Structures are given as C-alpha cells and as structure tokens.
Amino acid sequence: MSQQFEPNIVAFLCNWCSYAGADLAGTSRVRYPANLQAIRVMCSGRVNPLYVMNALQQGADGVLISGCHPGDCHYMEGNFHARRRLGMLKELLEFVGVDPRRFHMSWVSASEGHKWKEVVEKTVEDARAAGPFEGFRRRRIDW
Amino acid sequence: MSAMLLNKQKWTEFTGILSGKKVLAPVACGDRFRYAVPAEGKAFSLDFDRPLVPPKSAVFPQTETLYRFQLGKTELAAPQPGEELILLGVRPCDARAIKLVEKLFRWDVDDPYYLRRRELTTVVGLACLEPGLNCFCPSLGGGPASTEGLDLLMVDLGDSYYLEPLTDKGRSLMDLASGLLEEAGEEGLQKKEEAVRRAEEKIRRTVDTDGVPEILPDLWEHPLWQKTAAGCLGCGTCTYLCPTCHCFDIQDEIEGFEARRCRMWDSCMFEEYTLHTSGHNPRPTRRERTRNRINHKYSYFVRKFNVIACVGCGRCVNYCPVNIDLIETLREVKEAQ
Amino acid sequence: MDLDKLRKTAAEVVSRDDVKYLIGWRPGSYGYRVAPGFVEEASAAETLIFSPLCTINLATYLTLTEKLPLPRGSAPDQRKVALMVKGCDSRAVLQLLVEKGIRRDQVLLIGCPCPGVVDTALLSLKYPETESPADLKWNGDHFLLRQDGQETAIPRLSVLAEKCRLCRYPNPVISDITLGEPVEAQLTAEDSAVAEVEAMELGARAAYWEEWFSRCLRCYACRNSCPLCYCRDCVLDRLNPTWVNRAVNFSENTAFHVARAFHLVGRCIECGECERVCPANIPLGRLNRKLAREVREQYGHEPGIDPDGKPFQAGFKPDDPEEFIL
Ligand code: SF4
Ligand code: SF4
Ligand code: SF4
Ligand code: SF4
Ligand code: SF4
C-alpha cells in the first residue's frame, strides 16, 4: 500500500485571534489534520519574510500565517501591514518558482474553531498536492 | 618526457582520456566563464575568456565544511577531500596565485584541507595569447606563459597544442595520452616562443612595483586613501574575485539536531570583517579597509613571505563597479613617495 | 549636455559656504569607465562630465559615507552635500527623503535631464573597450563614440541600458538646479524580460532562478550599490540571530535574494544599479521590476515620486487587495 504523503506545515499564529481559535478548535474536539507545527507570534504583522524562508529551508512543505480579521487586530493595524507585506511575499515566492499552494494566509478569530479546521484542511491538502518541497531546502543542497 | 605537440584534431580523443577523472574546465555562462564540470555530453573547450571566479575556488572552496557534529554525540566527522581533480585551462596568473596562497596555508600550521586538495589537483595551464585589457602580470614577475604553480603548460600553436610538462603530475598526465602526442622538437619550441613573445607584446597595462612595499608603511595617514576610498562601495567584488585573496571566516551552522563548522571566504572590504563583539571597529571606514587591501597585498604579505600577493590578473580593475583601479592607486602610491 | 555650463555650475556650487563637497561623474581610468568624482574645490569641477556613460547612481553615497563619532567639543558639519542626479537617481533621493533617511537641508541637487545611458557591458561586448579613454555623446537616435581620434555612430537602442528603455521619469523629479532642457519621456517599452520569466511554467521558473542564484558570490555589491539599501545593521550581517547563514549555496543565496528583493518592495526606484554592478550578471532587475509593477498595479503606489507620500511598507489602506487570504 502506498503511503500518502504527509506534508510538514509550519503555521505562524497570532496570539490574540488565530492561536486562540486553534485552541478553541482543540478544546471543542474539532478534528483536523495533525500536520501542523504552530508557532505563536504576538501579531501576524510580526511575521518576517525570513521566517517563511527559514521554514522552507529547514524542511517545511507549506507555510501558513494566520491573524485576526481586519479591524480586530489587538495592535489596531498589525494585520493590515501583514496583509500588504505578505501579499507581496506571496507574489515574490511565486515569481522565484515556489508553488503558490505552499504559502497561505488566513484570518481566523478566537471564536472561529470551525473556520480554523477548514483553513488547516485547505493548507494541508494544497501542500500535499504540491508534494514534498525540495527547492531550496538546505538538506538537498549542502548538508 | 619532453615537450610534445597535440594535434587539435585529436583534442576529443585527448579529453576522452581525461573523462574518467573529475575535470574542471572553463564553461560559458552568459557572456562570462567559470570553472565547472562540463555538462554531460558537452566537450571541454579551451576557447574561452578569462573566467570570472579564479580557480582558487577549486582548492579553497568559497564554503567548506570542516567537520560535523550532532547533539548527544561526542565524535566529530571531518570530511576528507579524496577526489583527484584536473583543472583545465588555468591562466598562468591564477596558477601563480594558487602557489602564493599555499604559503599562507603552510605558514604557522599546515592546513590539511587546502594542502590535501592541492595535492590531489593537477593544474593544467593555458598560455594567454590574447591578454585582457587589464592584464599586467609581467609587472609582477609573471607573464602570459609563466609556469609557476602549473603542472603542465599548454600553448595554442594554431593547429596543435604545445604541451610542456613541469612536474611529475604533469608528466603522468601526458603519459596517459602519449599515444596522441608527437615530439615537439626544435621547431615546436621556436613556434611556442614566438607565440609567447607576441602575447607579451600585447600587454598594455603596467605598474612599477619597485619600492612599493617599502613606501607603503610611510603612507599610513596619506590623503590618497581617503581619496581612493571615497567612491568605494565596500563590496566583496575585488576580493572575492582576486586569486590571491585568502581571508576566511569560520561559522557554526545548525540544522535540526546536527551542526557543522565551516569556513567561508571573507573580505576585508566588508565593514563586518573587523567588527569586534564590543561594537568597536578598528577599521571604521572604507578608508582603512581600502588601505588594508593594498597594504596586505603589497606590504604585509611581502614582509612575511617575501613576495607581493598580487599576480596582476586585472580582475579587481575589471569588475570594480565604480572604477577603483588598482593600477592607478599604485601609481599614486609611487607618486606620493 | 553643455559641459561648460555643468562645470561652471558645479564650481559655483562647491564655492558656496554651505556646501561640503559635490559628487558628480568624472572619466574613469581607461576605456568606457566612469568613476564618481568627489569635488571639494572649484578648480576640480573641470573634471566633471555628464555623458551616456554616467550610469552610476550617486545617491548611494549620501548614506554610504560613514558618520564617525565626533571628537569631544566639536560641532557636526552641517553643510550640504551637492549631488548630480539623473531622473532615476533623483527618485532615489526623493524616496530617501520620504523615508527620512536623509534631510532635505542636507542635500543640494543638480538635476540632469537624461536621454538614457548605455549598458556598459553590452557596449564593450559590441564595441570592444580599449585602454585609451573614450567619450560618448548623445546624438538623436545614436550615440557618438569618440576614441583614439575616431568617431563611431552607435544606434541608440543597440546599447541602451534596459532600465532606460523602460524609463518613465527621465527628468529629475526633485532638484535645486536643473541643467539643460527637460527631455521627453519616451514611450516605455513592454517589460519583456519580466514577462518572459512570468510566462515560464513554475518548474522552469524555479530552475531559472536556481541557475542564477547558485552563481551568486554574496559579494553584496548589489546591496551596497543600492541607494535604498542603507540599514546601518543589515539583516544579512546579523549573527545573533543568524537570519541567513554565511554558507554560500543555492539555499542560503535564495534566502538572501528573497530578503533583498522583499526589503525593496515599494521602495526600489528601478535605477538598475544592483544588476549593473553584479559581477555574476544575475538579472536582479527582473525581481525588482516584477515587484515594482505589482505594487503599482495592485496598490497604486510608486516610490520616489510623491514628496508627501508614505513609505509603502510602513502603511496600508483598509481596502488593500486580499483575495489571496483564506
Ligand atoms: S589584486 Fe587585483 S590584479 Fe592583483 S591578483 Fe588580485 S584581482 Fe588580480
Ligand atoms: S570592488 Fe570596488 S567598490 Fe567593491 S570593494 Fe572593491 S574597490 Fe570597493
Ligand atoms: S532610467 Fe531614466 S533617468 Fe535613469 S539613466 Fe535611464 S533614462 Fe536616465
Ligand atoms: S552583486 Fe551579484 S554576486 Fe554579488 S551578492 Fe549581489 S547578486 Fe550576488
Ligand atoms: S534595488 Fe536595484 S534598481 Fe532598485 S533602487 Fe536598489 S539598486 Fe536601484
């Protein structure tokens, strides 16, 4: 029996909404794929593009960044900045040949346990379809 | 074995003999050349312009793993370079540079990595019959057919190559191909000398290095450094492309539960190069860094090893994006005396 | 361009009490080379030129020049730096002002309307460079090359720099003194180079960049020559934390290139310096121009144009595009 490929996803979740949303999904026993390594950051606006690069270099097959809905940011406008910057990062990654299915961004509030499940499912499915990430993975190159 | 001729029609056969070994030859990429293993099915060609990155990178790679280690384990794994290598189409200046750099790697301790690679490498040179615009090797004791640092020198005589073995490594390489070679004889030698003489005449730029190592220490505070450095971008172009630059940095890199210690080229033109942990930088501006680059080549290295650490390859002059011209700087040094 | 006028103006400017020195272009040491000229005395203004060989974007020196701690008791030199700028260079200065990287009263700008400069590498490929100094002049749809007493007319488009084919602002967008008459912005050509990469399949695109990024030497000439890469503490130089490993290989190089291009999103003014100085010939302009175009088209933002504008990455609009967000 051929084993289904299980992608590694690194998720950067904002402390105030998405992390709480993921927590809620957990406490309400919503079942969602376990491929995700969650990293809590204080705000989606704090996500540096080099976080994403480092994740991909070190073996992630997909990256998810999730924050509060526009207008709900704990710091008023952090997620607006994230939207602009990470939107351009997405363009850039695609332009240098990274499959767009490996990079997602979402808004998930603290009460959206079910949306969180959908987002994770979509992210995992997409990364699975894109296959294992070789590209500029460090181990493929020089390790 | 004495000097031999290789008819160019037998060139493919000759490279066929080499094909069992790892060969680095000049390969075109865009309008610049670099030393690489020619792609599968691609023939080696000696029809090339001076490569951008000097072949020092074959014996002193830009990044080299010194050893690896793992969390929870006490042993270190040190990779040993083990593969024999033939470097084809090396310019005589670059070969001289490999020899100069060796002095450093043999100095206070024998550097096992460099020396092992050096030992495994056969350097096959090609005389420059068409010297570049900024070549000034004769000013530094070299020349378009200089043999220092080479195992074998090749000279293009039109329909054949003149092969002159210089070391045992060169001789054994020629032995491999002995079936393809013919005795060069007196006529071959004359043709070669004529070709080399014509090449020497084509060199257009010169520097007078006489006394420069002695003058430099006195010019420490001279305004010429400020003037030269004003336009410098502080990039690594002139040093990374220089065949005699040999500075390196050592870093540990971690990946998961494994790590490696590696060394990589570093450049005295970078601000970070002399930056102390305290934040103090003894070379705070590009003036001190520019001064260091010239002094290292033309003064410190001379004091230590009795030879100027520049072979006149012209790369730093060619590729400096803002035309900081070593030849001009040296002229100013002489004038400042 | 009237060189006498240029030199006279430059001499006047450096004689002013409130000007420290002037940065312009001077002929280089040989061939087609042009070097930055730092003029401190009026007499030295005689060496200045402005020609199609003047590709260097001098705005870089505004932030490159080190500011050392002052000796105790001495006052900082408040005089201005005078700078000669082409269209693209002036955009760099304007963007620096918008970002508060420099202050307006620190610079005096001498604007040079610019009919386009050459791609020096291309020029020397087609018309081999020799050691004797060359002079290049604008002449309608030709460049006139004078060298060794000979004159050659070179069709303009055959050696024009790529960035100039795409130039939308050949006249300085900001200047204190303008030399010569404004030139007409030409019809901007399609950016075929970016389109070519965009048209590739994903895999081919990855292979294309792998080929190029693997050749990068990490000499950082692209970073150092960029007028808008002026962080005192560059993320690439950081060791604690190490954002990008020092090892030079395709993996780390990609991280470096993505970081560099990303840090210039909405800031790059397309002066082409990074690509010009790259010894490995990496087509960095394609990365920058792709992103500049996206910023223009998706967000309606263009850097280095509006003195009252806000830096792109430091701002947002509530209705920024978000179709990509799940
Ligand atoms: S200093 Fe310049 S000319 Fe001399 S060896 Fe180095 S790159 Fe070549
Ligand atoms: S290549 Fe030129 S600009 Fe770069 S560090 Fe060397 S001298 Fe300075
Ligand atoms: S981009 Fe425009 S302003 Fe800049 S050099 Fe070219 S034509 Fe001149
Ligand atoms: S100038 Fe070119 S080779 Fe140097 S770091 Fe930039 S891209 Fe790499
Ligand atoms: S990134 Fe390149 S083109 Fe853009 S401003 Fe910097 S040097 Fe100029």
Short mmCIF file of C-alpha atoms in Angstrom, two decimals, chain C residues 110-250:
data_model
loop_
_atom_site.label_atom_id
_atom_site.label_comp_id
_atom_site.label_asym_id
_atom_site.label_seq_id
_atom_site.Cartn_x
_atom_site.Cartn_y
_atom_site.Cartn_z
CA ILE C 110 21.84 69.34 -9.51
CA GLY C 111 19.37 67.73 -11.85
CA CYS C 112 20.46 66.42 -15.23
CA PRO C 113 17.61 65.58 -17.60
CA CYS C 114 18.67 62.29 -19.04
CA PRO C 115 18.23 60.92 -22.56
CA GLY C 116 19.29 57.47 -21.36
CA VAL C 117 22.59 55.83 -20.51
CA VAL C 118 24.31 52.84 -22.02
CA ASP C 119 24.70 49.33 -20.73
CA THR C 120 28.48 49.47 -20.45
CA ALA C 121 28.85 45.68 -20.50
CA LEU C 122 26.82 45.48 -23.68
CA LEU C 123 28.73 48.35 -25.21
CA SER C 124 32.09 46.74 -24.59
CA LEU C 125 30.79 43.47 -25.94
CA LYS C 126 29.77 45.07 -29.21
CA TYR C 127 32.48 47.72 -29.41
CA PRO C 128 35.46 46.26 -27.55
CA GLU C 129 36.90 48.52 -24.93
CA THR C 130 40.48 49.70 -25.27
CA GLU C 131 42.74 51.31 -22.74
CA SER C 132 42.51 54.82 -24.14
CA PRO C 133 39.77 56.97 -22.65
CA ALA C 134 36.57 57.12 -24.66
CA ASP C 135 33.95 59.79 -24.90
CA LEU C 136 30.33 59.10 -25.66
CA LYS C 137 27.75 61.68 -26.67
CA TRP C 138 24.03 61.75 -27.23
CA ASN C 139 23.05 62.44 -30.79
CA GLY C 140 19.39 61.78 -31.56
CA ASP C 141 18.87 58.10 -32.07
CA HIS C 142 22.60 57.46 -31.99
CA PHE C 143 25.44 57.60 -29.55
CA LEU C 144 28.64 59.09 -30.87
CA LEU C 145 31.65 57.23 -29.62
CA ARG C 146 34.95 59.04 -29.81
CA GLN C 147 38.09 57.11 -29.06
CA ASP C 148 41.64 57.23 -30.41
CA GLY C 149 40.68 60.08 -32.72
CA GLN C 150 37.97 58.02 -34.38
CA GLU C 151 34.26 58.60 -34.29
CA THR C 152 31.67 55.84 -34.47
CA ALA C 153 27.92 56.28 -34.54
CA ILE C 154 26.22 53.59 -32.50
CA PRO C 155 22.47 53.01 -32.87
CA ARG C 156 20.99 54.09 -29.57
CA LEU C 157 18.77 51.12 -28.92
CA SER C 158 21.53 48.60 -29.56
CA VAL C 159 23.41 49.57 -26.40
CA LEU C 160 20.85 51.46 -24.32
CA ALA C 161 20.55 50.18 -20.75
CA GLU C 162 17.49 48.06 -20.11
CA LYS C 163 16.29 50.35 -17.34
CA CYS C 164 16.39 53.30 -19.71
CA ARG C 165 14.26 51.52 -22.26
CA LEU C 166 11.65 51.27 -19.52
CA CYS C 167 12.23 54.70 -18.01
CA ARG C 168 9.16 56.73 -17.14
CA TYR C 169 10.95 59.57 -15.36
CA PRO C 170 13.99 60.73 -17.32
CA ASN C 171 13.72 64.22 -15.84
CA PRO C 172 14.71 64.75 -12.23
CA VAL C 173 11.63 64.66 -10.04
CA ILE C 174 13.34 66.86 -7.50
CA SER C 175 16.26 69.25 -7.91
CA ASP C 176 17.58 72.62 -6.83
CA ILE C 177 19.35 73.49 -10.04
CA THR C 178 18.48 71.93 -13.37
CA LEU C 179 20.98 71.75 -16.17
CA GLY C 180 19.71 71.77 -19.74
CA GLU C 181 16.24 71.30 -21.13
CA PRO C 182 13.87 68.60 -19.98
CA VAL C 183 13.87 65.57 -22.21
CA GLU C 184 10.75 63.90 -23.39
CA ALA C 185 9.86 60.68 -21.64
CA GLN C 186 9.91 58.08 -24.32
CA LEU C 187 7.19 55.62 -24.95
CA THR C 188 8.01 52.99 -22.42
CA ALA C 189 8.63 49.62 -23.92
CA GLU C 190 6.95 46.46 -22.62
CA ASP C 191 8.99 44.88 -19.87
CA SER C 192 9.65 41.79 -21.91
CA ALA C 193 12.26 40.43 -19.52
CA VAL C 194 9.82 40.17 -16.63
CA ALA C 195 7.13 38.82 -18.92
CA GLU C 196 9.49 36.15 -20.11
CA VAL C 197 10.01 34.83 -16.59
CA GLU C 198 6.31 35.10 -15.80
CA ALA C 199 5.45 33.05 -18.85
CA MET C 200 7.53 30.12 -17.65
CA GLU C 201 5.98 27.09 -16.02
CA LEU C 202 6.51 27.02 -12.28
CA GLY C 203 9.17 24.33 -12.53
CA ALA C 204 11.05 26.14 -15.26
CA ARG C 205 10.91 29.32 -13.25
CA ALA C 206 12.36 27.57 -10.22
CA ALA C 207 15.11 26.12 -12.40
CA TYR C 208 15.80 29.51 -13.94
CA TRP C 209 16.36 31.15 -10.58
CA GLU C 210 18.24 28.18 -9.20
CA GLU C 211 20.70 28.56 -12.04
CA TRP C 212 21.19 32.23 -11.28
CA PHE C 213 21.07 32.22 -7.51
CA SER C 214 23.60 29.38 -7.39
CA ARG C 215 26.10 31.64 -9.10
CA CYS C 216 25.75 34.44 -6.60
CA LEU C 217 29.01 35.13 -4.80
CA ARG C 218 27.39 37.02 -1.96
CA CYS C 219 29.75 39.89 -2.60
CA TYR C 220 26.88 42.21 -1.67
CA ALA C 221 27.76 44.66 -4.40
CA CYS C 222 24.05 44.73 -5.24
CA ARG C 223 23.18 45.67 -1.70
CA ASN C 224 25.95 48.20 -1.25
CA SER C 225 25.36 49.94 -4.55
CA CYS C 226 21.65 50.31 -3.95
CA PRO C 227 20.77 53.83 -2.81
CA LEU C 228 17.90 52.40 -0.81
CA CYS C 229 19.76 49.60 0.95
CA TYR C 230 21.14 51.70 3.73
CA CYS C 231 20.29 49.96 7.00
CA ARG C 232 23.06 50.51 9.50
CA ASP C 233 22.55 47.00 10.75
CA CYS C 234 21.65 44.84 7.78
CA VAL C 235 19.74 41.65 8.45
CA LEU C 236 22.25 39.82 6.27
CA ASP C 237 25.16 40.80 8.52
CA ARG C 238 23.38 39.63 11.66
CA LEU C 239 24.83 36.68 13.54
CA ASN C 240 22.63 36.65 16.58
CA PRO C 241 20.17 35.59 15.38
CA THR C 242 21.60 34.39 12.11
CA TRP C 243 18.85 35.09 9.63
CA VAL C 244 20.77 33.91 6.63
CA ASN C 245 23.68 31.52 7.03
CA ARG C 246 27.04 32.63 5.77
CA ALA C 247 27.46 29.49 3.69
CA VAL C 248 27.30 30.29 0.01
CA ASN C 249 24.97 27.84 -1.67
CA PHE C 250 21.69 27.90 -3.50
#
